[in-house]
Amino acid sequence: MKRLIASIAALTAAIAVALPAAAAHDDNPSSQVASYTYDIGALNGSGVEGTVRIRSLPNGKTQVKVVATGLAPNLPHAQHLHGTTNGTATQCPLPAADLNGDGLITVAEGGPFYGGILASLTTSGDTSGSSALALDRFPVSDADGNLRYNRTFDVPADVFSNLGAVQYVVHGVDLDGSGTYDGLAQSSIAPGVALEITIPAGCGGILN
Ligand SMILES: [Ca+2]
Ligand SMILES: [Cu+2]
């Protein structure tokens, strides 16, 4: 037993020594240069809550980790980092964002609060605004409405330098409880796309 403890101690020491050398690698938490953790609040009565952690790494990559609950189950959820790159402040939408008073905050109504898409938080491939509605590459919530996401990727330099002022927005609310994205209502920003797909479900960021 004593011998085992000694070897574990030796191993731990070896790992401790090895850490600084690994600091240049992508996913090593110790190599972060900045880390922001925000609570995710519900929008549109979704019941979503959770946490988003955004890290900028010394190699210029960005790591985003999301743990959320309360999402419409078994459905893909578009999610993005929203904001501006010109220093204009952004925040999660306030109730006053519902300009037409229908009780919903659409993307068109929320956008002025949280800004444009700086990155699409896809599970593979492109992460630019071009993938804003690439539903086949967004995380799918499980049967209980939980969503987990963790990816390290590149963002443009102006986004990277401004990661502390972005809003995380997750989209997709099954407004009629049908179990799928449907309904006659159309997205406020994408003709031909169901409102249920694009409507914001949750938001977290520098100002909630
Ligand atoms: Ca539905
Ligand atoms: Cu978005």
Short mmCIF file of C-alpha atoms and ligand atoms in Angstrom, two decimals:
data_model
loop_
_atom_site.label_atom_id
_atom_site.label_comp_id
_atom_site.label_asym_id
_atom_site.label_seq_id
_atom_site.Cartn_x
_atom_site.Cartn_y
_atom_site.Cartn_z
CA MET A 1 0.00 0.00 0.00
CA LYS A 2 2.78 2.35 0.95
CA ARG A 3 4.43 1.59 -2.33
CA LEU A 4 1.22 2.34 -4.27
CA ILE A 5 0.82 5.68 -2.55
CA ALA A 6 4.41 6.50 -3.36
CA SER A 7 3.88 5.73 -7.03
CA ILE A 8 0.71 7.81 -7.14
CA ALA A 9 2.66 10.67 -5.58
CA ALA A 10 5.38 10.25 -8.17
CA LEU A 11 2.82 10.14 -10.95
CA THR A 12 1.09 13.27 -9.66
CA ALA A 13 4.44 15.05 -9.53
CA ALA A 14 5.15 13.97 -13.09
CA ILE A 15 1.78 15.30 -14.26
CA ALA A 16 2.41 18.59 -12.46
CA VAL A 17 5.73 18.95 -14.25
CA ALA A 18 4.17 18.05 -17.58
CA LEU A 19 1.40 20.65 -17.34
CA PRO A 20 3.29 23.80 -18.34
CA ALA A 21 4.52 22.09 -21.50
CA ALA A 22 0.94 21.20 -22.42
CA ALA A 23 -0.23 24.76 -21.93
CA ALA A 24 0.10 25.56 -25.60
CA HIS A 25 -2.39 22.86 -26.59
CA ASP A 26 -5.97 23.57 -27.56
CA ASP A 27 -8.28 22.29 -24.87
CA ASN A 28 -6.13 22.62 -21.78
CA PRO A 29 -8.17 24.71 -19.33
CA SER A 30 -4.98 26.01 -17.74
CA SER A 31 -4.10 27.71 -21.00
CA GLN A 32 -7.09 30.02 -21.09
CA VAL A 33 -6.43 33.75 -21.29
CA ALA A 34 -9.98 34.73 -20.37
CA SER A 35 -13.06 32.87 -19.23
CA TYR A 36 -16.64 34.11 -18.96
CA THR A 37 -19.44 32.15 -17.32
CA TYR A 38 -23.04 33.29 -17.64
CA ASP A 39 -26.40 32.02 -16.44
CA ILE A 40 -28.85 31.27 -19.22
CA GLY A 41 -32.33 32.68 -18.68
CA ALA A 42 -35.56 31.64 -20.37
CA LEU A 43 -37.21 33.58 -23.17
CA ASN A 44 -40.70 33.06 -24.55
CA GLY A 45 -41.81 30.95 -21.61
CA SER A 46 -39.46 28.13 -22.57
CA GLY A 47 -38.37 27.27 -19.03
CA VAL A 48 -34.77 27.08 -20.19
CA GLU A 49 -32.04 27.50 -17.64
CA GLY A 50 -28.38 26.64 -17.56
CA THR A 51 -24.87 27.93 -17.89
CA VAL A 52 -22.66 28.95 -20.76
CA ARG A 53 -18.90 29.26 -20.39
CA ILE A 54 -16.92 31.07 -23.05
CA ARG A 55 -13.14 30.88 -23.04
CA SER A 56 -10.61 32.57 -25.22
CA LEU A 57 -7.45 30.51 -25.54
CA PRO A 58 -3.91 31.83 -26.15
CA ASN A 59 -3.78 30.08 -29.53
CA GLY A 60 -6.64 32.25 -30.80
CA LYS A 61 -9.28 29.56 -30.47
CA THR A 62 -12.51 29.90 -28.56
CA GLN A 63 -14.11 27.23 -26.38
CA VAL A 64 -17.83 27.32 -25.68
CA LYS A 65 -19.43 24.94 -23.21
CA VAL A 66 -23.19 24.86 -22.62
CA VAL A 67 -25.15 22.92 -20.04
CA ALA A 68 -28.86 23.68 -20.23
CA THR A 69 -32.22 22.21 -19.27
CA GLY A 70 -35.82 22.94 -20.13
CA LEU A 71 -35.50 22.87 -23.91
CA ALA A 72 -38.09 21.38 -26.22
CA PRO A 73 -36.98 17.72 -26.15
CA ASN A 74 -35.54 15.66 -28.99
CA LEU A 75 -35.16 18.65 -31.27
CA PRO A 76 -32.13 20.46 -32.73
CA HIS A 77 -31.56 23.90 -31.28
CA ALA A 78 -29.82 26.60 -33.24
CA GLN A 79 -27.44 28.48 -30.95
CA HIS A 80 -25.16 31.41 -31.54
CA LEU A 81 -22.87 33.95 -30.00
CA HIS A 82 -24.55 37.26 -30.67
CA GLY A 83 -23.18 40.76 -30.26
CA THR A 84 -21.44 43.59 -32.00
CA THR A 85 -17.83 44.15 -32.94
CA ASN A 86 -17.95 47.95 -32.86
CA GLY A 87 -18.22 48.31 -29.08
CA THR A 88 -21.97 48.87 -28.99
CA ALA A 89 -23.30 47.22 -25.85
CA THR A 90 -25.69 44.29 -26.10
CA GLN A 91 -27.91 42.47 -23.64
CA CYS A 92 -30.53 39.76 -23.42
CA PRO A 93 -33.95 41.05 -24.53
CA LEU A 94 -36.12 42.76 -21.94
CA PRO A 95 -39.91 42.21 -21.96
CA ALA A 96 -40.20 45.55 -23.77
CA ALA A 97 -38.61 43.87 -26.79
CA ASP A 98 -42.06 42.46 -27.62
CA LEU A 99 -42.94 45.41 -29.84
CA ASN A 100 -46.16 44.00 -31.29
CA GLY A 101 -47.38 42.83 -27.90
CA ASP A 102 -48.16 39.26 -28.94
CA GLY A 103 -46.38 37.86 -25.89
CA LEU A 104 -43.45 36.52 -27.92
CA ILE A 105 -39.99 37.92 -28.55
CA THR A 106 -38.97 36.96 -32.05
CA VAL A 107 -35.47 37.17 -33.52
CA ALA A 108 -36.46 40.40 -35.25
CA GLU A 109 -37.52 41.85 -31.89
CA GLY A 110 -34.63 40.42 -29.87
CA GLY A 111 -31.90 41.22 -32.37
CA PRO A 112 -31.70 44.93 -31.49
CA PHE A 113 -30.92 43.85 -27.92
CA TYR A 114 -28.44 41.01 -28.46
CA GLY A 115 -26.97 41.99 -31.81
CA GLY A 116 -26.13 40.01 -34.91
CA ILE A 117 -24.63 36.54 -35.15
CA LEU A 118 -20.91 36.48 -34.39
CA ALA A 119 -20.61 32.69 -34.44
CA SER A 120 -22.88 29.72 -35.02
CA LEU A 121 -22.33 27.13 -32.29
CA THR A 122 -22.55 24.10 -34.53
CA THR A 123 -21.35 20.62 -33.62
CA SER A 124 -19.16 20.25 -36.72
CA GLY A 125 -17.96 22.20 -39.73
CA ASP A 126 -18.51 25.89 -40.33
CA THR A 127 -19.19 28.15 -37.35
CA SER A 128 -19.84 31.40 -39.20
CA GLY A 129 -23.10 33.25 -39.67
CA SER A 130 -23.60 31.20 -42.85
CA SER A 131 -24.53 28.26 -40.60
CA ALA A 132 -27.10 30.27 -38.63
CA LEU A 133 -29.89 27.80 -39.37
CA ALA A 134 -27.89 24.63 -40.19
CA LEU A 135 -30.23 22.51 -38.07
CA ASP A 136 -28.50 19.26 -39.06
CA ARG A 137 -25.34 20.52 -37.32
CA PHE A 138 -26.78 21.94 -34.11
CA PRO A 139 -27.00 20.02 -30.84
CA VAL A 140 -30.16 18.01 -30.25
CA SER A 141 -31.78 18.09 -26.82
CA ASP A 142 -32.39 14.76 -25.16
CA ALA A 143 -35.76 13.28 -24.24
CA ASP A 144 -35.78 15.32 -21.01
CA GLY A 145 -34.94 18.59 -22.74
CA ASN A 146 -31.31 18.70 -21.65
CA LEU A 147 -28.72 20.17 -23.97
CA ARG A 148 -24.97 19.76 -23.68
CA TYR A 149 -22.40 21.33 -25.96
CA ASN A 150 -18.64 21.70 -25.89
CA ARG A 151 -16.59 22.78 -28.85
CA THR A 152 -13.34 24.61 -29.49
CA PHE A 153 -13.15 26.51 -32.75
CA ASP A 154 -11.90 29.64 -34.48
CA VAL A 155 -13.72 32.94 -34.43
CA PRO A 156 -12.68 36.14 -36.23
CA ALA A 157 -10.13 38.26 -34.36
CA ASP A 158 -12.62 41.06 -33.69
CA VAL A 159 -14.97 38.56 -32.06
CA PHE A 160 -12.16 36.93 -30.11
CA SER A 161 -11.09 40.25 -28.60
CA ASN A 162 -14.66 41.01 -27.58
CA LEU A 163 -15.78 37.66 -26.11
CA GLY A 164 -16.58 39.28 -22.76
CA ALA A 165 -19.36 41.29 -24.36
CA VAL A 166 -21.29 38.65 -26.26
CA GLN A 167 -24.69 37.09 -25.66
CA TYR A 168 -25.31 33.38 -25.99
CA VAL A 169 -28.72 32.71 -27.53
CA VAL A 170 -30.31 29.30 -27.99
CA HIS A 171 -33.32 29.06 -30.29
CA GLY A 172 -36.26 26.73 -30.82
CA VAL A 173 -39.46 26.63 -28.80
CA ASP A 174 -42.26 24.11 -29.38
CA LEU A 175 -44.92 26.78 -28.81
CA ASP A 176 -47.91 24.48 -29.37
CA GLY A 177 -46.41 21.47 -27.58
CA SER A 178 -46.82 19.26 -30.64
CA GLY A 179 -43.41 17.66 -30.13
CA THR A 180 -42.03 19.06 -33.35
CA TYR A 181 -41.26 22.35 -35.07
CA ASP A 182 -44.38 23.15 -37.02
CA GLY A 183 -47.28 25.56 -37.03
CA LEU A 184 -48.32 28.16 -39.54
CA ALA A 185 -46.39 31.03 -37.97
CA GLN A 186 -43.30 31.88 -39.97
CA SER A 187 -39.91 32.99 -38.67
CA SER A 188 -39.50 36.74 -38.33
CA ILE A 189 -36.20 36.57 -40.20
CA ALA A 190 -36.28 33.52 -42.46
CA PRO A 191 -39.18 33.18 -44.92
CA GLY A 192 -40.43 29.61 -45.18
CA VAL A 193 -38.92 28.60 -41.83
CA ALA A 194 -41.24 27.88 -38.90
CA LEU A 195 -41.32 30.49 -36.17
CA GLU A 196 -40.80 27.67 -33.65
CA ILE A 197 -37.33 26.96 -35.08
CA THR A 198 -35.90 30.46 -34.82
CA ILE A 199 -37.68 31.97 -31.82
CA PRO A 200 -35.24 32.50 -28.92
CA ALA A 201 -35.58 29.96 -26.08
CA GLY A 202 -32.84 31.25 -23.81
CA CYS A 203 -30.17 33.89 -23.46
CA GLY A 204 -27.13 34.44 -21.31
CA GLY A 205 -24.42 37.02 -21.48
CA ILE A 206 -22.74 40.06 -20.10
CA LEU A 207 -26.12 41.52 -19.23
CA ASN A 208 -28.98 39.11 -18.60
CA CA B 1 -44.82 22.63 -32.56
CU CU B 2 -29.09 33.28 -32.47
#
